Amino acid sequence: MDVINDHSKSPVGIFDSGVGGLSVLRAIRSLLPNEAVVYLADQLHVPYGQRPLEEVRSFSEEITRFLLGQGAKLIVVACNAASAAALHWLRDRYPQAPFVGMEPAVKPAAETTSTGVVGVLATPATFQGELYTLAVERFANGVEVLQDTCPGLVQQIERGAMDSLETRAILRQALRPMLEKNVDTIVLGCTHYPFVIPHIQEIVGGSVRVIDPALAIAKQVKRLLEMHSLQASNVFVGDVHFYTSGSTDELSLLLPRLLGEGGEVDLVKWDRENRLSIGA
Ligand code: DGL
């Protein structure tokens, strides 16, 4: 019964394999500053994109259970790979919780391209998933869709090496063949990739449009919170609590660079039964 509960202080739960979801969190923070957030980075298991979908689904299910246990009123699957592997499954499994997931923005790209060629940068898990296949089937309509998995790019960003020579080389290798085919729109189908937009834009030039879905996702979170009467009261300033299954020190160092703000970071541990709990 939503009406009798006070959801003002309940957090929005957000997760990703690592720091990628911070690109989505950044947009949510600027659109919904009153919302408290609990963010989980499963950095023990990053990258998700090279794992079988079943494995990513089982991580996603346990992380969702954990976040709901922390009082989350809505879950943002801020990871294209986890959305590909688990979004439908999670909605079936937890029908009481509203979910927002990621799907490569093939539709807006196909609708606005002038050259009829769009490029999608995403991880292998996302390209294998049904969400992507269906989006291409439904919306590509004669538009040529080029793909690249940018091997190693997620790891570079996890290391904070956004500006390294290696990062730029990975991007050049992905984007040059697309430019040769006259691409005019690049879809970012991995939440890590918005952190290298300046380098992408430098390679493709100012006339190529780069689509970062973060703001659209934040708007969808706002819509769903309103629809379910779950919004925070505007007297609160929402704080963000972070959990990582990797290194709390490393995440704490990266937060100000990627998000523009820090926060409390605690450790979570996976046990042998693949259950998550707050670590020591
Ligand atoms: N940031 C994630 C995504 O949007 C996952 C990257 C990875 O761990 O491979 O797909």
mmCIF file of C-alpha atoms and ligand atoms in Angstrom:
data_model
loop_
_atom_site.group_PDB
_atom_site.id
_atom_site.type_symbol
_atom_site.label_atom_id
_atom_site.label_comp_id
_atom_site.label_asym_id
_atom_site.label_seq_id
_atom_site.Cartn_x
_atom_site.Cartn_y
_atom_site.Cartn_z
ATOM 1 C CA MET A 1 0.000 0.000 0.000
ATOM 2 C CA ASP A 2 2.068 2.907 -1.260
ATOM 3 C CA VAL A 3 -0.289 5.529 0.110
ATOM 4 C CA ILE A 4 0.277 4.754 3.761
ATOM 5 C CA ASN A 5 4.046 4.317 3.532
ATOM 6 C CA ASP A 6 6.398 7.246 3.681
ATOM 7 C CA HIS A 7 8.781 6.728 0.777
ATOM 8 C CA SER A 8 10.372 10.130 1.061
ATOM 9 C CA LYS A 9 13.536 8.780 2.554
ATOM 10 C CA SER A 10 13.673 5.370 0.860
ATOM 11 C CA PRO A 11 16.538 5.218 -1.617
ATOM 12 C CA VAL A 12 16.544 4.518 -5.304
ATOM 13 C CA GLY A 13 18.674 1.398 -5.846
ATOM 14 C CA ILE A 14 21.152 1.466 -8.734
ATOM 15 C CA PHE A 15 23.628 -1.176 -9.841
ATOM 16 C CA ASP A 16 26.249 -1.890 -12.451
ATOM 17 C CA SER A 17 29.246 -4.180 -12.804
ATOM 18 C CA GLY A 18 31.377 -1.212 -11.773
ATOM 19 C CA VAL A 19 31.635 2.521 -12.265
ATOM 20 C CA GLY A 20 29.639 2.643 -15.522
ATOM 21 C CA GLY A 21 26.336 3.217 -13.760
ATOM 22 C CA LEU A 22 27.786 6.422 -12.344
ATOM 23 C CA SER A 23 27.041 7.988 -15.745
ATOM 24 C CA VAL A 24 23.373 7.223 -15.083
ATOM 25 C CA LEU A 25 23.614 8.231 -11.422
ATOM 26 C CA ARG A 26 25.060 11.597 -12.474
ATOM 27 C CA ALA A 27 21.947 12.321 -14.545
ATOM 28 C CA ILE A 28 19.649 11.100 -11.764
ATOM 29 C CA ARG A 29 21.432 13.349 -9.239
ATOM 30 C CA SER A 30 20.963 16.419 -11.367
ATOM 31 C CA LEU A 31 17.313 15.704 -12.227
ATOM 32 C CA LEU A 32 16.265 14.330 -8.828
ATOM 33 C CA PRO A 33 18.529 15.898 -6.168
ATOM 34 C CA ASN A 34 16.103 15.059 -3.354
ATOM 35 C CA GLU A 35 16.310 11.325 -3.917
ATOM 36 C CA ALA A 36 18.549 9.247 -1.680
ATOM 37 C CA VAL A 37 20.435 6.597 -3.636
ATOM 38 C CA VAL A 38 22.099 3.326 -2.833
ATOM 39 C CA TYR A 39 24.564 2.358 -5.579
ATOM 40 C CA LEU A 40 26.168 -1.054 -5.871
ATOM 41 C CA ALA A 41 29.229 -1.623 -8.066
ATOM 42 C CA ASP A 42 29.920 -5.345 -8.515
ATOM 43 C CA GLN A 43 33.598 -4.733 -9.191
ATOM 44 C CA LEU A 44 34.612 -8.231 -8.151
ATOM 45 C CA HIS A 45 32.884 -9.465 -11.302
ATOM 46 C CA VAL A 46 33.574 -6.649 -13.750
ATOM 47 C CA PRO A 47 33.444 -6.914 -16.760
ATOM 48 C CA TYR A 48 29.968 -8.412 -17.086
ATOM 49 C CA GLY A 49 29.983 -8.048 -20.846
ATOM 50 C CA GLN A 50 32.241 -11.038 -21.392
ATOM 51 C CA ARG A 51 30.326 -13.407 -19.139
ATOM 52 C CA PRO A 52 27.497 -15.761 -20.097
ATOM 53 C CA LEU A 53 24.060 -14.133 -19.807
ATOM 54 C CA GLU A 54 22.947 -16.754 -17.223
ATOM 55 C CA GLU A 55 25.791 -15.805 -14.915
ATOM 56 C CA VAL A 56 25.103 -12.072 -15.242
ATOM 57 C CA ARG A 57 21.450 -12.819 -14.543
ATOM 58 C CA SER A 58 22.240 -14.628 -11.316
ATOM 59 C CA PHE A 59 24.466 -11.728 -10.126
ATOM 60 C CA SER A 60 21.726 -9.262 -11.044
ATOM 61 C CA GLU A 61 19.077 -11.187 -9.180
ATOM 62 C CA GLU A 62 21.124 -11.324 -5.986
ATOM 63 C CA ILE A 63 22.116 -7.653 -6.212
ATOM 64 C CA THR A 64 18.450 -6.732 -6.638
ATOM 65 C CA ARG A 65 17.550 -8.775 -3.571
ATOM 66 C CA PHE A 66 20.296 -6.974 -1.649
ATOM 67 C CA LEU A 67 19.177 -3.505 -2.765
ATOM 68 C CA LEU A 68 15.535 -4.237 -1.931
ATOM 69 C CA GLY A 69 16.785 -5.404 1.473
ATOM 70 C CA GLN A 70 18.384 -1.953 1.857
ATOM 71 C CA GLY A 71 14.921 -0.459 1.407
ATOM 72 C CA ALA A 72 15.205 0.480 -2.281
ATOM 73 C CA LYS A 73 11.848 1.674 -3.646
ATOM 74 C CA LEU A 74 12.847 1.427 -7.330
ATOM 75 C CA ILE A 75 15.721 -0.380 -9.044
ATOM 76 C CA VAL A 76 17.755 1.069 -11.891
ATOM 77 C CA VAL A 77 19.666 -1.620 -13.764
ATOM 78 C CA ALA A 78 22.317 0.894 -14.865
ATOM 79 C CA CYS A 79 24.093 -1.664 -16.993
ATOM 80 C CA ASN A 80 23.195 -2.698 -20.534
ATOM 81 C CA ALA A 81 24.698 -6.161 -20.071
ATOM 82 C CA ALA A 82 22.713 -6.821 -16.877
ATOM 83 C CA SER A 83 19.559 -5.452 -18.517
ATOM 84 C CA ALA A 84 20.092 -7.752 -21.491
ATOM 85 C CA ALA A 85 20.600 -10.708 -19.186
ATOM 86 C CA ALA A 86 18.045 -10.039 -16.492
ATOM 87 C CA LEU A 87 15.572 -7.169 -16.894
ATOM 88 C CA HIS A 88 12.534 -9.274 -17.876
ATOM 89 C CA TRP A 89 13.476 -11.904 -15.356
ATOM 90 C CA LEU A 90 13.770 -9.362 -12.533
ATOM 91 C CA ARG A 91 10.409 -7.809 -13.367
ATOM 92 C CA ASP A 92 8.797 -11.250 -13.178
ATOM 93 C CA ARG A 93 10.633 -12.219 -10.026
ATOM 94 C CA TYR A 94 9.938 -8.954 -8.142
ATOM 95 C CA PRO A 95 6.588 -7.721 -9.476
ATOM 96 C CA GLN A 96 6.164 -5.310 -6.543
ATOM 97 C CA ALA A 97 9.263 -3.268 -7.471
ATOM 98 C CA PRO A 98 9.434 -0.781 -10.342
ATOM 99 C CA PHE A 99 12.499 -1.335 -12.570
ATOM 100 C CA VAL A 100 14.246 0.915 -15.062
ATOM 101 C CA GLY A 101 16.703 -0.795 -17.397
ATOM 102 C CA MET A 102 19.038 0.079 -20.246
ATOM 103 C CA GLU A 103 18.659 -0.784 -23.908
ATOM 104 C CA PRO A 104 20.867 0.590 -26.711
ATOM 105 C CA ALA A 105 19.148 3.660 -28.180
ATOM 106 C CA VAL A 106 18.729 2.220 -31.668
ATOM 107 C CA LYS A 107 15.293 3.808 -32.095
ATOM 108 C CA PRO A 108 16.257 7.502 -31.743
ATOM 109 C CA ALA A 109 19.405 6.847 -33.771
ATOM 110 C CA ALA A 110 17.511 5.223 -36.647
ATOM 111 C CA GLU A 111 14.883 7.963 -36.590
ATOM 112 C CA THR A 112 17.358 10.801 -36.914
ATOM 113 C CA THR A 113 20.225 9.502 -39.048
ATOM 114 C CA SER A 114 20.682 11.325 -42.360
ATOM 115 C CA THR A 115 23.260 8.976 -43.873
ATOM 116 C CA GLY A 116 21.321 5.843 -42.938
ATOM 117 C CA VAL A 117 24.309 4.425 -41.051
ATOM 118 C CA VAL A 118 24.491 4.243 -37.258
ATOM 119 C CA GLY A 119 27.116 2.693 -35.018
ATOM 120 C CA VAL A 120 26.539 0.954 -31.695
ATOM 121 C CA LEU A 121 29.282 0.553 -29.088
ATOM 122 C CA ALA A 122 28.389 -2.089 -26.479
ATOM 123 C CA THR A 123 29.750 -5.220 -24.833
ATOM 124 C CA PRO A 124 29.271 -8.757 -26.237
ATOM 125 C CA ALA A 125 26.584 -9.646 -23.650
ATOM 126 C CA THR A 126 24.470 -6.698 -24.776
ATOM 127 C CA PHE A 127 24.785 -7.629 -28.463
ATOM 128 C CA GLN A 128 23.750 -11.200 -27.613
ATOM 129 C CA GLY A 129 20.680 -10.125 -25.671
ATOM 130 C CA GLU A 130 17.120 -10.082 -26.901
ATOM 131 C CA LEU A 131 16.568 -6.394 -26.009
ATOM 132 C CA TYR A 132 19.151 -5.370 -28.602
ATOM 133 C CA THR A 133 18.075 -7.856 -31.284
ATOM 134 C CA LEU A 134 14.461 -6.766 -30.956
ATOM 135 C CA ALA A 135 15.363 -3.066 -31.020
ATOM 136 C CA VAL A 136 17.257 -3.574 -34.295
ATOM 137 C CA GLU A 137 14.444 -5.689 -35.761
ATOM 138 C CA ARG A 138 11.773 -3.180 -34.815
ATOM 139 C CA PHE A 139 13.470 0.134 -35.434
ATOM 140 C CA ALA A 140 16.402 -0.201 -37.839
ATOM 141 C CA ASN A 141 14.082 -0.231 -40.884
ATOM 142 C CA GLY A 142 16.624 -0.131 -43.682
ATOM 143 C CA VAL A 143 19.184 1.721 -41.596
ATOM 144 C CA GLU A 144 22.584 0.030 -41.527
ATOM 145 C CA VAL A 145 23.612 -0.744 -37.931
ATOM 146 C CA LEU A 146 27.334 -1.255 -37.340
ATOM 147 C CA GLN A 147 28.584 -2.766 -34.097
ATOM 148 C CA ASP A 148 31.781 -2.799 -32.090
ATOM 149 C CA THR A 149 32.521 -4.305 -28.670
ATOM 150 C CA CYS A 150 35.506 -2.025 -27.890
ATOM 151 C CA PRO A 151 37.540 -4.817 -26.219
ATOM 152 C CA GLY A 152 39.284 -3.587 -23.078
ATOM 153 C CA LEU A 153 37.490 -0.244 -22.863
ATOM 154 C CA VAL A 154 35.447 -1.093 -19.747
ATOM 155 C CA GLN A 155 38.632 -2.149 -17.927
ATOM 156 C CA GLN A 156 40.397 1.088 -18.928
ATOM 157 C CA ILE A 157 37.561 3.137 -17.457
ATOM 158 C CA GLU A 158 37.470 1.006 -14.298
ATOM 159 C CA ARG A 159 41.150 1.874 -13.880
ATOM 160 C CA GLY A 160 40.437 5.555 -14.295
ATOM 161 C CA ALA A 161 42.494 5.549 -17.499
ATOM 162 C CA MET A 162 39.938 7.527 -19.511
ATOM 163 C CA ASP A 163 42.622 9.644 -21.174
ATOM 164 C CA SER A 164 45.273 6.987 -21.776
ATOM 165 C CA LEU A 165 46.801 6.244 -25.164
ATOM 166 C CA GLU A 166 45.379 2.720 -24.962
ATOM 167 C CA THR A 167 41.851 4.034 -24.438
ATOM 168 C CA ARG A 168 42.159 6.318 -27.452
ATOM 169 C CA ALA A 169 43.581 3.471 -29.542
ATOM 170 C CA ILE A 170 40.613 1.214 -28.658
ATOM 171 C CA LEU A 171 38.230 3.990 -29.666
ATOM 172 C CA ARG A 172 40.031 4.716 -32.941
ATOM 173 C CA GLN A 173 39.959 1.043 -33.835
ATOM 174 C CA ALA A 174 36.201 0.893 -33.227
ATOM 175 C CA LEU A 175 35.257 4.175 -34.839
ATOM 176 C CA ARG A 176 37.424 4.465 -37.934
ATOM 177 C CA PRO A 177 35.746 1.611 -39.830
ATOM 178 C CA MET A 178 32.394 3.180 -38.936
ATOM 179 C CA LEU A 179 33.498 6.561 -40.279
ATOM 180 C CA GLU A 180 34.620 4.894 -43.505
ATOM 181 C CA LYS A 181 31.032 3.677 -43.903
ATOM 182 C CA ASN A 182 29.699 7.191 -43.396
ATOM 183 C CA VAL A 183 28.222 6.764 -39.919
ATOM 184 C CA ASP A 184 26.543 9.923 -38.573
ATOM 185 C CA THR A 185 25.224 8.657 -35.212
ATOM 186 C CA ILE A 186 26.970 6.692 -32.464
ATOM 187 C CA VAL A 187 24.882 4.948 -29.800
ATOM 188 C CA LEU A 188 26.571 4.316 -26.455
ATOM 189 C CA GLY A 189 25.257 0.894 -25.438
ATOM 190 C CA CYS A 190 27.407 0.554 -22.333
ATOM 191 C CA THR A 191 27.100 2.849 -19.339
ATOM 192 C CA HIS A 192 30.895 3.046 -18.957
ATOM 193 C CA TYR A 193 31.343 4.699 -22.351
ATOM 194 C CA PRO A 194 29.893 8.189 -21.661
ATOM 195 C CA PHE A 195 33.047 8.844 -19.626
ATOM 196 C CA VAL A 196 35.070 8.903 -22.847
ATOM 197 C CA ILE A 197 32.667 10.996 -24.939
ATOM 198 C CA PRO A 198 35.247 13.805 -25.421
ATOM 199 C CA HIS A 199 37.642 11.283 -27.007
ATOM 200 C CA ILE A 200 34.893 9.747 -29.125
ATOM 201 C CA GLN A 201 33.834 13.157 -30.329
ATOM 202 C CA GLU A 202 37.430 14.093 -31.096
ATOM 203 C CA ILE A 203 37.779 11.034 -33.345
ATOM 204 C CA VAL A 204 34.413 11.242 -35.128
ATOM 205 C CA GLY A 205 34.192 15.045 -35.367
ATOM 206 C CA GLY A 206 31.515 17.445 -34.301
ATOM 207 C CA SER A 207 29.029 16.533 -37.041
ATOM 208 C CA VAL A 208 28.550 12.962 -35.753
ATOM 209 C CA ARG A 209 25.918 12.703 -33.022
ATOM 210 C CA VAL A 210 26.810 10.647 -29.943
ATOM 211 C CA ILE A 211 23.804 9.368 -27.993
ATOM 212 C CA ASP A 212 24.210 8.974 -24.212
ATOM 213 C CA PRO A 213 20.924 7.623 -22.815
ATOM 214 C CA ALA A 214 21.547 8.787 -19.222
ATOM 215 C CA LEU A 215 19.157 11.741 -19.234
ATOM 216 C CA ALA A 216 16.352 9.679 -20.801
ATOM 217 C CA ILE A 217 16.869 7.076 -18.087
ATOM 218 C CA ALA A 218 16.750 9.724 -15.338
ATOM 219 C CA LYS A 219 13.483 11.049 -16.817
ATOM 220 C CA GLN A 220 12.047 7.543 -16.830
ATOM 221 C CA VAL A 221 13.003 7.150 -13.147
ATOM 222 C CA LYS A 222 11.196 10.425 -12.393
ATOM 223 C CA ARG A 223 8.095 9.304 -14.314
ATOM 224 C CA LEU A 224 7.942 5.959 -12.523
ATOM 225 C CA LEU A 225 8.465 7.487 -9.077
ATOM 226 C CA GLU A 226 5.612 9.887 -9.763
ATOM 227 C CA MET A 227 3.399 7.185 -11.188
ATOM 228 C CA HIS A 228 3.822 5.065 -8.046
ATOM 229 C CA SER A 229 3.746 8.079 -5.668
ATOM 230 C CA LEU A 230 7.234 7.253 -4.469
ATOM 231 C CA GLN A 231 9.023 10.600 -4.900
ATOM 232 C CA ALA A 232 11.135 12.033 -2.124
ATOM 233 C CA SER A 233 9.838 15.115 -0.440
ATOM 234 C CA ASN A 234 11.621 18.224 -1.666
ATOM 235 C CA VAL A 235 12.669 19.128 1.866
ATOM 236 C CA PHE A 236 15.350 16.420 1.720
ATOM 237 C CA VAL A 237 18.723 16.530 0.090
ATOM 238 C CA GLY A 238 19.253 12.931 -0.935
ATOM 239 C CA ASP A 239 22.601 11.408 -0.100
ATOM 240 C CA VAL A 240 24.278 8.543 -1.946
ATOM 241 C CA HIS A 241 25.588 5.442 -0.252
ATOM 242 C CA PHE A 242 27.954 3.277 -2.270
ATOM 243 C CA TYR A 243 28.728 -0.405 -2.018
ATOM 244 C CA THR A 244 31.404 -2.245 -3.943
ATOM 245 C CA SER A 245 32.406 -5.888 -4.073
ATOM 246 C CA GLY A 246 35.868 -4.686 -5.177
ATOM 247 C CA SER A 247 38.138 -2.123 -3.536
ATOM 248 C CA THR A 248 36.473 0.576 -1.422
ATOM 249 C CA ASP A 249 39.633 2.717 -1.642
ATOM 250 C CA GLU A 250 39.780 2.596 -5.421
ATOM 251 C CA LEU A 251 36.098 3.401 -5.814
ATOM 252 C CA SER A 252 36.378 6.290 -3.329
ATOM 253 C CA LEU A 253 39.212 7.747 -5.405
ATOM 254 C CA LEU A 254 37.318 7.504 -8.681
ATOM 255 C CA LEU A 255 34.007 8.918 -7.461
ATOM 256 C CA PRO A 256 34.910 12.616 -7.527
ATOM 257 C CA ARG A 257 36.444 12.236 -11.006
ATOM 258 C CA LEU A 258 33.526 10.398 -12.542
ATOM 259 C CA LEU A 259 30.572 11.676 -10.548
ATOM 260 C CA GLY A 260 31.755 15.049 -9.298
ATOM 261 C CA GLU A 261 30.999 14.082 -5.707
ATOM 262 C CA GLY A 262 32.023 11.438 -3.198
ATOM 263 C CA GLY A 263 30.095 9.524 -0.573
ATOM 264 C CA GLU A 264 30.360 6.758 1.946
ATOM 265 C CA VAL A 265 31.679 3.547 0.356
ATOM 266 C CA ASP A 266 31.227 0.173 2.032
ATOM 267 C CA LEU A 267 32.326 -3.288 1.078
ATOM 268 C CA VAL A 268 29.933 -6.072 0.101
ATOM 269 C CA LYS A 269 31.024 -9.683 -0.090
ATOM 270 C CA TRP A 270 29.870 -12.599 -2.195
ATOM 271 C CA ASP A 271 29.812 -15.872 -0.278
ATOM 272 C CA ARG A 272 30.174 -19.396 -1.688
ATOM 273 C CA GLU A 273 26.437 -19.712 -2.254
ATOM 274 C CA ASN A 274 26.603 -16.507 -4.294
ATOM 275 C CA ARG A 275 24.805 -14.465 -1.658
ATOM 276 C CA LEU A 276 25.748 -10.865 -0.963
ATOM 277 C CA SER A 277 26.213 -9.337 2.447
ATOM 278 C CA ILE A 278 27.808 -6.233 3.898
ATOM 279 C CA GLY A 279 31.480 -7.016 4.415
ATOM 280 C CA ALA A 280 33.847 -6.196 7.229
HETATM 281 N N1 DGL B 1 28.467 -0.867 -17.812
HETATM 282 C C1 DGL B 1 27.966 -2.072 -18.276
HETATM 283 C C2 DGL B 1 27.052 -1.972 -19.451
HETATM 284 O O1 DGL B 1 26.374 -0.987 -19.583
HETATM 285 C C3 DGL B 1 28.789 -3.313 -18.189
HETATM 286 C C4 DGL B 1 30.177 -3.289 -18.673
HETATM 287 C C5 DGL B 1 30.849 -4.600 -18.354
HETATM 288 O O2 DGL B 1 30.980 -4.896 -17.160
HETATM 289 O O3 DGL B 1 31.186 -5.328 -19.282
HETATM 290 O O4 DGL B 1 26.946 -2.864 -20.232
#
